[in-house]
Coordinates of C-alpha atoms and ligand atoms in Angstrom, one line a residue:
M1 CA -54.0 -101.8 4.9
I2 CA -53.9 -99.8 8.0
N3 CA -56.6 -100.6 10.5
L4 CA -58.1 -98.3 13.2
Q5 CA -56.1 -99.8 16.0
S6 CA -52.6 -99.2 14.3
K7 CA -53.7 -95.6 13.6
W8 CA -54.2 -95.0 17.3
R9 CA -50.8 -96.7 17.9
F10 CA -49.2 -94.3 15.6
F11 CA -50.8 -91.5 17.0
F12 CA -49.8 -92.3 20.7
M13 CA -46.1 -93.2 19.5
F14 CA -46.2 -89.6 18.0
L15 CA -47.6 -88.2 21.1
G16 CA -44.8 -89.8 23.1
I17 CA -42.0 -88.4 20.9
Q18 CA -43.3 -84.9 21.4
L19 CA -43.3 -85.5 25.2
V20 CA -39.9 -86.9 25.1
V21 CA -38.7 -83.9 23.2
M22 CA -40.4 -81.4 25.4
A23 CA -38.9 -83.1 28.6
L24 CA -35.4 -82.8 26.9
L25 CA -36.1 -79.0 26.1
Y26 CA -37.0 -78.5 29.8
R27 CA -34.1 -80.3 31.2
E28 CA -31.5 -78.8 29.1
G29 CA -32.7 -75.5 29.9
Y30 CA -34.9 -73.6 27.8
Q31 CA -33.0 -70.6 26.8
K32 CA -30.2 -72.6 25.5
R33 CA -32.2 -75.2 23.5
V34 CA -33.9 -72.3 22.0
N35 CA -30.7 -70.6 21.0
Y36 CA -29.4 -73.9 19.5
F37 CA -32.4 -74.1 17.2
I38 CA -32.1 -70.5 16.1
R39 CA -28.6 -71.2 15.4
I40 CA -29.3 -73.8 13.1
F41 CA -31.8 -71.7 11.1
R42 CA -29.7 -68.5 10.9
K43 CA -27.5 -67.6 7.9
P44 CA -24.0 -68.2 9.2
E45 CA -21.5 -65.2 9.2
H46 CA -18.3 -65.7 7.3
G47 CA -15.1 -64.2 8.3
R48 CA -12.6 -63.0 5.7
N49 CA -10.2 -65.6 6.4
G50 CA -13.2 -68.1 5.5
S51 CA -13.8 -69.0 9.0
T52 CA -17.5 -69.3 10.0
V53 CA -18.4 -67.5 13.0
V54 CA -21.7 -68.2 14.6
G55 CA -22.3 -66.1 17.8
G56 CA -24.5 -67.0 20.7
D57 CA -26.8 -64.7 23.1
V58 CA -24.6 -62.5 25.2
Y59 CA -27.2 -62.8 27.8
A60 CA -27.3 -66.7 27.9
N61 CA -25.9 -68.1 31.1
L62 CA -26.4 -65.1 33.1
T63 CA -29.8 -65.4 34.1
H64 CA -29.1 -67.9 37.1
L65 CA -27.0 -65.2 38.8
T66 CA -28.8 -63.7 42.0
R67 CA -27.7 -61.0 44.4
A68 CA -24.8 -61.5 46.4
H69 CA -25.2 -62.7 50.1
A70 CA -24.4 -60.2 52.9
H71 CA -21.1 -61.8 53.9
R72 CA -18.8 -61.0 51.0
E73 CA -15.7 -61.8 53.4
D74 CA -15.9 -65.5 53.3
M75 CA -16.5 -65.7 49.6
P76 CA -13.8 -67.8 47.5
Y77 CA -12.0 -66.2 44.7
C78 CA -13.4 -66.8 41.3
P79 CA -12.0 -69.6 39.1
L80 CA -8.9 -68.4 37.2
K81 CA -11.1 -69.3 33.9
S82 CA -14.6 -68.0 34.2
P83 CA -17.3 -70.8 33.7
L84 CA -19.7 -68.4 32.0
I85 CA -17.4 -67.6 28.9
A86 CA -18.8 -69.0 25.8
G87 CA -16.9 -67.7 22.9
P88 CA -18.4 -65.7 19.9
I89 CA -21.3 -63.5 20.4
H90 CA -24.1 -62.6 18.2
V91 CA -24.1 -58.8 17.5
N92 CA -26.9 -56.9 15.8
F93 CA -28.7 -53.6 16.4
P94 CA -32.4 -53.7 17.0
S95 CA -34.4 -50.9 16.7
G96 CA -36.5 -49.7 19.8
L97 CA -33.9 -50.6 22.4
S98 CA -34.1 -48.3 25.4
L99 CA -31.6 -47.7 28.3
A100 CA -34.5 -49.0 30.7
A101 CA -34.3 -52.2 29.0
V102 CA -30.9 -52.5 29.2
H103 CA -31.3 -51.8 32.9
R104 CA -34.0 -54.3 33.2
K105 CA -31.5 -57.0 31.6
N106 CA -28.7 -56.2 34.1
P107 CA -30.3 -56.2 37.4
L108 CA -26.8 -57.1 39.4
V109 CA -25.3 -53.7 38.0
V110 CA -25.4 -50.9 40.8
R111 CA -25.3 -47.3 40.5
G112 CA -22.7 -45.7 38.5
G113 CA -22.4 -48.7 36.2
R114 CA -20.6 -50.8 38.8
Y115 CA -20.4 -54.9 39.3
R116 CA -19.2 -57.4 41.3
P117 CA -19.6 -61.2 40.6
P118 CA -22.2 -62.3 43.3
D119 CA -21.2 -65.7 44.1
C120 CA -17.1 -65.2 43.9
E121 CA -14.5 -62.7 44.7
S122 CA -13.3 -61.4 41.3
R123 CA -9.6 -61.2 40.7
H124 CA -9.6 -58.4 38.6
R125 CA -10.9 -54.7 38.9
T126 CA -11.4 -53.3 35.4
A127 CA -12.4 -49.5 34.6
I128 CA -14.0 -48.9 31.2
I129 CA -13.2 -45.4 30.0
I130 CA -15.6 -44.0 27.1
P131 CA -15.0 -40.9 25.6
H132 CA -18.2 -39.3 24.4
R133 CA -20.2 -36.5 22.9
H134 CA -23.5 -36.7 21.1
R135 CA -23.4 -40.6 20.6
E136 CA -26.2 -41.4 22.9
H137 CA -27.6 -44.0 20.2
H138 CA -24.4 -46.0 20.1
L139 CA -23.8 -46.0 23.8
K140 CA -27.0 -47.7 24.3
F141 CA -25.8 -50.5 22.3
L142 CA -22.5 -50.8 23.7
L143 CA -24.2 -50.9 27.1
Y144 CA -26.3 -53.4 26.2
Y145 CA -23.5 -55.8 25.0
L146 CA -20.6 -54.7 27.4
H147 CA -22.6 -55.3 30.8
P148 CA -23.2 -58.9 30.1
F149 CA -19.8 -59.5 28.3
L150 CA -17.8 -58.1 31.4
Q151 CA -20.3 -60.4 34.0
R152 CA -19.3 -63.4 31.7
Q153 CA -15.6 -62.5 32.5
Q154 CA -16.4 -62.7 36.4
L155 CA -14.8 -59.0 36.6
S156 CA -15.3 -56.4 39.0
Y157 CA -16.0 -53.4 36.9
G158 CA -17.0 -49.9 36.6
I159 CA -18.2 -47.9 33.3
Y160 CA -17.2 -44.3 32.9
I161 CA -18.6 -41.9 30.3
I162 CA -16.1 -39.0 29.6
H163 CA -18.5 -36.4 28.2
Q164 CA -16.9 -33.5 26.6
A165 CA -18.9 -30.2 27.2
G166 CA -19.5 -27.7 24.9
N167 CA -19.3 -27.8 20.8
Y168 CA -15.4 -27.1 20.5
T169 CA -13.4 -29.6 18.4
F170 CA -13.5 -33.1 20.0
N171 CA -10.5 -34.4 21.7
R172 CA -10.4 -38.0 22.5
A173 CA -7.2 -38.6 23.8
K174 CA -7.3 -35.7 26.4
L175 CA -10.8 -37.2 27.6
M176 CA -9.0 -40.4 28.3
N177 CA -6.5 -38.7 30.6
V178 CA -9.5 -37.0 32.5
G179 CA -11.0 -40.6 32.6
F180 CA -7.9 -42.2 34.1
R181 CA -7.5 -39.5 36.7
E182 CA -11.1 -39.6 37.9
A183 CA -11.6 -42.9 37.5
M184 CA -8.5 -43.6 39.8
K185 CA -9.6 -41.1 42.3
E186 CA -12.7 -43.5 42.8
E187 CA -11.0 -46.8 43.0
D188 CA -7.9 -48.9 42.9
W189 CA -8.5 -50.1 39.2
D190 CA -5.7 -52.6 38.1
C191 CA -6.8 -52.1 34.5
L192 CA -8.3 -49.7 32.4
F193 CA -9.7 -50.1 28.8
F194 CA -10.1 -47.2 26.7
H195 CA -13.2 -47.8 24.6
D196 CA -14.5 -46.1 21.7
V197 CA -18.5 -45.9 21.8
D198 CA -19.0 -47.6 18.8
L199 CA -17.1 -50.9 19.1
I200 CA -18.9 -54.0 20.3
P201 CA -16.9 -57.2 21.1
E202 CA -17.9 -60.2 19.4
D203 CA -16.0 -62.7 21.3
D204 CA -16.1 -63.1 25.2
R205 CA -12.7 -64.7 25.4
N206 CA -11.2 -61.3 24.5
S207 CA -10.2 -60.8 28.1
Y208 CA -10.6 -57.4 29.6
V209 CA -7.9 -57.7 32.0
C210 CA -4.5 -56.0 31.6
D211 CA -1.3 -57.8 30.2
S212 CA 2.4 -57.0 31.5
N213 CA 2.4 -54.4 28.7
P214 CA -0.1 -52.2 27.0
K215 CA -2.8 -54.4 25.0
H216 CA -4.5 -53.4 21.8
A217 CA -7.6 -55.3 22.1
A218 CA -9.3 -54.2 19.0
I219 CA -7.4 -55.8 16.5
A220 CA -10.0 -57.3 14.2
M221 CA -12.7 -55.1 13.2
D222 CA -15.4 -55.8 10.7
K223 CA -14.7 -52.5 8.8
F224 CA -11.1 -53.8 8.3
G225 CA -12.2 -57.2 7.2
Y226 CA -11.4 -58.5 10.7
K227 CA -7.5 -57.9 10.3
L228 CA -5.3 -55.2 11.6
P229 CA -5.3 -52.3 9.2
Y230 CA -1.7 -51.6 9.6
K231 CA 1.2 -53.0 12.0
M232 CA 1.4 -50.0 14.4
Y233 CA -2.4 -49.6 14.8
F234 CA -3.5 -48.8 18.4
G235 CA -7.0 -47.4 17.9
G236 CA -10.3 -48.2 19.0
V237 CA -9.9 -50.4 22.4
S238 CA -6.3 -50.5 24.2
A239 CA -6.0 -51.6 28.0
L240 CA -3.3 -50.4 30.2
S241 CA -2.6 -50.8 33.7
P242 CA -2.2 -47.4 35.9
E243 CA 1.7 -48.2 35.8
H244 CA 1.8 -48.5 32.1
Y245 CA -0.4 -45.4 31.7
L246 CA 1.9 -43.3 33.9
K247 CA 5.0 -44.6 32.5
M248 CA 4.2 -43.1 29.3
N249 CA 3.0 -39.9 30.7
G250 CA -0.8 -40.9 29.7
F251 CA -2.1 -39.8 26.3
P252 CA -1.6 -36.6 24.3
N253 CA -3.6 -33.6 25.2
N254 CA -3.2 -31.7 22.2
Y255 CA -4.6 -33.7 19.2
W256 CA -7.7 -31.7 18.5
G257 CA -10.0 -33.1 16.0
W258 CA -9.8 -36.6 14.2
G259 CA -6.8 -38.8 13.7
G260 CA -3.1 -39.6 14.6
E261 CA -3.9 -39.3 18.5
D262 CA -3.9 -43.2 18.6
D263 CA -0.8 -43.5 16.7
D264 CA 0.9 -41.1 19.0
I265 CA -0.1 -43.3 21.9
G266 CA 1.1 -46.6 19.9
V267 CA 4.7 -44.6 19.7
R268 CA 4.4 -43.5 23.3
V269 CA 4.2 -47.2 24.5
S270 CA 7.8 -48.1 22.6
L271 CA 9.3 -44.7 23.7
A272 CA 8.4 -45.5 27.2
G273 CA 10.2 -48.9 27.0
M274 CA 7.3 -51.2 26.4
Y275 CA 5.7 -53.2 23.8
I276 CA 1.9 -53.8 22.2
T277 CA 0.4 -57.2 23.1
R278 CA -2.5 -58.1 21.5
P279 CA -5.2 -61.2 21.4
S280 CA -5.4 -63.4 18.6
L281 CA -7.4 -62.4 15.5
K282 CA -10.0 -65.0 16.3
V283 CA -10.6 -63.4 19.7
G284 CA -10.2 -59.7 19.2
R285 CA -13.1 -59.2 17.0
Y286 CA -15.5 -56.1 17.0
K287 CA -18.3 -54.9 15.1
M288 CA -18.3 -51.3 14.6
I289 CA -21.7 -49.4 14.5
K290 CA -21.6 -47.6 11.1
H291 CA -21.5 -43.6 11.3
K292 CA -19.9 -40.9 9.4
L293 CA -17.3 -38.3 10.7
D294 CA -18.9 -36.4 13.6
Q295 CA -19.7 -32.7 13.3
G296 CA -17.1 -31.1 15.6
N297 CA -14.4 -33.7 14.8
D298 CA -12.8 -32.5 11.7
I299 CA -9.9 -34.2 10.4
N300 CA -6.9 -32.7 12.1
P301 CA -4.6 -31.3 9.4
K302 CA -1.4 -31.0 11.8
R303 CA -1.6 -34.6 12.8
F304 CA 1.4 -35.7 10.7
N305 CA 3.7 -32.9 12.1
M306 CA 2.7 -33.5 15.4
L307 CA 3.2 -37.2 15.1
A308 CA 6.8 -36.7 13.6
K309 CA 7.7 -34.9 17.1
T310 CA 6.2 -37.3 19.5
R311 CA 9.7 -38.3 20.5
Q312 CA 10.3 -34.8 21.7
T313 CA 6.8 -34.3 23.1
W314 CA 5.8 -37.1 25.0
K315 CA 7.4 -36.3 28.3
L316 CA 6.3 -32.6 28.3
D317 CA 2.8 -33.3 27.2
G318 CA 0.3 -35.8 28.9
M319 CA -0.7 -36.9 32.4
N320 CA 1.8 -34.3 34.1
N321 CA 0.1 -31.1 32.2
V322 CA -3.6 -32.1 31.7
E323 CA -6.0 -29.3 32.9
Y324 CA -9.6 -29.7 32.9
Q325 CA -12.8 -28.7 35.0
I326 CA -15.3 -31.3 36.1
L327 CA -18.7 -29.8 35.4
S328 CA -21.0 -32.6 36.8
R329 CA -20.6 -36.2 38.1
E330 CA -23.7 -38.4 37.8
Y331 CA -24.0 -42.0 39.1
N332 CA -26.5 -43.4 36.7
P333 CA -27.9 -46.9 36.7
L334 CA -25.5 -48.5 34.1
Y335 CA -22.7 -45.7 34.0
T336 CA -20.9 -42.8 35.7
N337 CA -21.4 -39.8 33.5
I338 CA -18.4 -37.4 34.0
T339 CA -19.1 -34.2 32.1
V340 CA -15.8 -32.1 31.6
N341 CA -14.6 -28.8 30.3
I342 CA -11.5 -29.5 28.4
G343 CA -11.2 -25.9 27.0
T344 CA -9.4 -25.4 23.7
E345 CA -5.9 -25.2 22.0
A346 CA -5.8 -21.8 23.8
G347 CA -6.0 -23.5 27.3
L348 CA -8.9 -23.8 29.7
K349 CA -9.6 -20.5 30.0
A350 CA -10.5 -18.7 26.6
P351 CA -8.6 -15.9 25.6
P352 CA -9.8 -12.5 26.9
K353 CA -12.7 -10.9 24.8
P354 CA -12.0 -7.4 23.1
L355 CA -13.7 -4.6 25.1
P356 CA -17.4 -3.7 23.7
T357 CA -17.4 -0.5 21.7
P358 CA -19.7 2.2 23.4
A359 CA -22.5 1.9 20.8
K360 CA -22.5 -2.1 21.5
A361 CA -22.3 -1.8 25.4
L362 CA -23.8 -4.5 27.3
P363 CA -27.4 -3.7 28.7
K364 CA -27.6 -3.3 32.4
S365 CA -29.1 -6.7 33.1
A366 CA -26.3 -8.6 31.5
P367 CA -24.4 -11.0 33.9
K368 CA -21.5 -8.9 35.4
E369 CA -18.9 -12.0 35.1
P370 CA -18.9 -13.6 31.5
A371 CA -18.7 -17.5 31.5
K372 CA -14.9 -18.5 31.8
N373 CA -15.0 -20.5 28.6
P374 CA -17.7 -19.4 26.1
E375 CA -17.4 -22.7 24.1
V376 CA -18.7 -24.6 27.0
T377 CA -22.4 -23.9 28.3
P378 CA -22.7 -26.1 31.5
T379 CA -26.0 -27.4 32.0
I380 CA -25.4 -29.1 35.1
L381 CA -23.0 -27.7 37.7
K382 CA -22.6 -29.9 40.2
N383 CA -18.8 -29.9 41.4
K384 CA -17.8 -26.3 40.3
S385 CA -14.2 -25.2 40.0
N386 CA -12.8 -28.7 40.2
V387 CA -9.8 -28.0 38.1
A388 CA -7.5 -30.9 38.2
Ligands
UDH401 N1 -16.5 -39.5 19.7 C1 -17.7 -39.2 20.3 N2 -18.4 -38.0 19.5 C2 -17.6 -37.4 18.6 C3 -16.4 -38.0 18.0 C4 -16.0 -39.2 18.7 O1 -18.4 -39.5 21.1 O2 -18.3 -36.3 18.2 C5 -15.8 -40.7 20.3 C6 -16.5 -42.1 20.3 O3 -16.2 -42.7 21.4 C7 -15.9 -42.4 19.0 C8 -14.4 -42.4 19.3 O4 -14.5 -41.0 19.9 O5 -16.0 -44.0 18.9 C9 -13.8 -42.3 18.1 O6 -14.2 -41.4 17.2 P1 -14.8 -41.5 15.7 O7 -15.5 -42.9 15.8 O8 -15.1 -40.7 14.7 O9 -13.4 -42.3 15.1 P2 -13.2 -43.6 14.1 O10 -11.9 -43.6 13.4 O11 -14.1 -43.3 12.9 O12 -13.6 -44.6 14.8 C10 -14.2 -42.3 12.0 C11 -15.3 -42.6 10.8 C12 -14.8 -41.6 9.5 C13 -13.3 -41.4 9.3 C14 -13.0 -40.9 8.2 C15 -11.7 -40.2 7.9 N3 -10.9 -40.8 6.9
NGS402 C1 -5.1 -43.8 10.4 C2 -5.1 -42.6 11.3 C3 -5.7 -43.3 12.7 C4 -7.0 -43.8 12.5 C5 -6.7 -45.0 11.6 C6 -8.0 -45.7 11.2 O1 -4.5 -43.1 9.2 O2 -5.9 -42.0 13.6 O3 -6.2 -44.5 10.2 O4 -8.9 -44.8 10.7 N1 -3.9 -41.9 11.6 C7 -3.5 -40.7 11.1 O5 -4.4 -40.2 10.5 C8 -2.1 -40.1 11.2 S1 -10.4 -45.3 10.5 O6 -10.4 -46.3 9.4 O7 -11.0 -46.0 11.6 O8 -11.3 -44.2 10.0 O9 -7.5 -44.5 13.8

């Protein structure tokens, strides 16, 4: 029979255990422990190859980083392998996320979406180039994950959004050419990541640093069952140094609409005497934010014919003939937003309009000079007539 005394003994033993557990939680770091318990109860995600991948919070490890001290000159180089790297990242898309909240989570990111590790001199300077139009919702999520992902890798980095103005057919590859030139004007980046807005990296060991040859980073996407869809696939996310980029004359300017431009870029790599490198399938994992084909980005019916001619066209079309007009450059807290008029197949300037018939003559109040390209309605014109 249990008497009153032993009841109290049990009670104090229970209390003692509670105190020990609480002390352990406190000592080991609250965040880390909570994550650990969450992971135990979360349903594990299964990779296609049977491997179980359980990701952690992309913001774990970063909270202790504080603002840089004034004398950056005496700072040591960052270690070869960042101690902040933790492997798989848990990616989900919670409703109600705002850019302001992403900004609050990333207090060390400065104007224009720039970052330098506060406690060491980074060994790498990486620019992220994101082609964009009407995907603000995706951009928010990408920024939420990409900023801490890059910080964990102890990179000096900048994020550039290259926003196609107007409603004319989208041109992903030409926007990348614009991004390359405009980013290189600002800083001597040693690596450029060309990054779709809807792809979220799921493992921070996927290094956002260039290789000795062009790298295809998004090799294992969830929508392809975490496998490469075909051997020459070069879409989604790729990384080139400025030397690689110029050696292959950049990307093609003439793929308007969906499809084929990434294959053309892949072919250019080998035509320029280089080859594609890739991370492992375990590390090059991405989750795609699901969406349908956008308005203004119809499937390009000419893409197969164009692809068949890449060997003849790559030296004639690319960085050496890219024409565009910068409409604005904004240094937002989380990214640099470059809005650009890339024109149409007919060129930067629209073809001349037929003269109005007398009956339809313009009213006197009409502007004397029509807009240069009626497809493009610039809302913000800060750096006018910046034709590259
Ligand atoms: N993008 C935009 N706005 C657009 C179109 C494309 O921002 O209107 C950018 C964005 O960065 C996007 C990238 O260009 O991630 C690639 O475009 P995409 O996402 O449409 O291409 P993806 O091949 O998806 O990833 C296509 C989905 C349906 C294709 C069906 C054809 N079989
Ligand atoms: C190929 C396209 C690529 C595209 C890839 C994946 O067929 O541009 O599919 O598409 N090439 C051609 O059309 C010539 S996806 O499944 O992401 O819609 O990137």
